[in-house]
Amino acid sequence: MLFILAFVADLGELSRPLVVAGYLAAGVIGGAGPAADGIAALRRRTLDVDLLMVVAAIAAAAIGQWRDAGLLIVIFATSGALEDAATRRTEAGVRSLLELVPDEATLMPGDGSLEERTVAVADLAVGDLVLVRPGERIAVDGTVVDGASEVDESSITGEALHVARLVGDEVLAGTANGTGVLTVAVSRPAGERVIARIAELVAEAAEQVAPTQLLVARIERRWSPAVVVATLALIGVPMALGGVFRPVLERAMTFMIVASPCAVVLATMPPLLAAVAVAARRGVLVRGASVVEAMAGVDAVAFDKTGTLTEGLPLVAHVHPGPGWSAGDILALAAAAERGSEHPLGRSVVAAADARRLALAGGNRVTGFRALPGLGVTAVVDGRRVEVGDRRLLDDRPEAGDRVAPVDDGTTEAVVVVDGALAGRLEFVDRLRPTAAATVTALRAGGVAEVLVLTGDRAGAGARVGALVGVDGDYLRSGLLPADELDAVRAAQARGRRVLVVGDGVNDAPALAAADIGVAMGRRGSDLALDHADV
């Protein structure tokens, strides 16, 4: 503002002392920081562009070029201010993440006390029971041991829809409880909560230096002294040959400003920092400026299918009742048997029955629930033995197995057996994420030459998703083990591609580690996948 006022006064040919005072004040205010940094660098026996610009501004002022001196400092100081602003935004993003988490929590009885009490979150230990009332923010990472509610996880996952949280489900610190009351067993100490880890990643990313910046810094260390030596030569040699001081100095200062690498030095970090900060505000955690820079060269993207292109949540697509049964009865019986199960397929069956408001006349009295590892579940529902699970439940009932139509290779099935006889069959599909197809299209439009879909699922399931997003042929690979995914990534790299891999599970960790850029889906991503990801 001082420079603008002085510039306007200069154009209006107002009082010269007033104009000079304005330019001088602008130069002192804007140049004090760079001058201090330059002197500190000089004490370390290095010469940087800060000092070069300050010296050039002083030289310009010494020969009466006050406007040029002020403008030089303003340009330099403004760039530095923009970088500082980007850094502060990143720091503010970290603080805002941590501010989402309450400092205190309600500790439930069970530690020797007679009543619940408020304690500092830092004092909680793994296994402590915490009460979360309706509308409160959850203060701990833990597992629901009692109660049911809807939880707003948008602060962590970016998902706008509230998520049902029942007994056995994980909840995260910083998320907001809905209308239910939850009792949560602490699963992580305060310093290891997911939101604290996110804040650490953002802070580390802001401090990371990009390769271009390192290159520029190396060049600057050699170039800046060379510029000083050349400037002194441009003054000393002409003066020794009888040159006039003012024109000689003007030429030397012009050379020093033009030859200085300050523009390149100042241009490298602010946009990268800004990109990291903007990404953090949108729920994307980038591990550093070098990752932002490296992503510019990506020309191949490999997606894991389940939980990445798809939501990773199986949905009941079809109910096939056997003779004498209705689809509603089959689904209601299966849901009653599955209510005690934590398996994703079981939860999907319960959700489908609840969505259709299905209940048996007997009230779904369930006893004798038992999980059958690798097969399914069994329970007595209203006096009838109900088994739900894999087709292998029919292995000792060959006549029932013959009546089960082959399942579509693109779906998952579960059979429902009532009192030893096949009653029906359920088919599940993994729903495609709403933005998956548009993302693939956008990548191709942005210059990505190869988009691959890699999955450990059956060929039919992979082909179904591939068709929905527009990926087929050699770019669609099914039935892969983790080592096979790794081989697919390395094969693309051998073709000269810079590969970005997107995954969410433990099986994706090797491919994420080998990729040029690894992107982990944070919503349901495993710790191992997140540890090996750049984004």
JSON list of N, CA, C and O in Angstrom, two decimals, residues 58 419 505:
[
{"chain": "A", "resi": 58, "resn": "ILE", "atom": "N", "xyz": [19.16, -1.42, -2.79]},
{"chain": "A", "resi": 58, "resn": "ILE", "atom": "CA", "xyz": [19.95, -0.35, -2.16]},
{"chain": "A", "resi": 58, "resn": "ILE", "atom": "C", "xyz": [20.75, 0.41, -3.21]},
{"chain": "A", "resi": 58, "resn": "ILE", "atom": "O", "xyz": [20.83, 1.66, -3.19]},
{"chain": "A", "resi": 419, "resn": "ASP", "atom": "N", "xyz": [-34.36, -76.17, 8.01]},
{"chain": "A", "resi": 419, "resn": "ASP", "atom": "CA", "xyz": [-34.61, -77.54, 8.49]},
{"chain": "A", "resi": 419, "resn": "ASP", "atom": "C", "xyz": [-34.02, -78.57, 7.55]},
{"chain": "A", "resi": 419, "resn": "ASP", "atom": "O", "xyz": [-34.64, -79.60, 7.22]},
{"chain": "A", "resi": 505, "resn": "GLY", "atom": "N", "xyz": [-6.75, -52.20, 0.36]},
{"chain": "A", "resi": 505, "resn": "GLY", "atom": "CA", "xyz": [-6.59, -53.32, 1.27]},
{"chain": "A", "resi": 505, "resn": "GLY", "atom": "C", "xyz": [-5.15, -53.74, 1.48]},
{"chain": "A", "resi": 505, "resn": "GLY", "atom": "O", "xyz": [-4.23, -53.24, 0.83]}
]
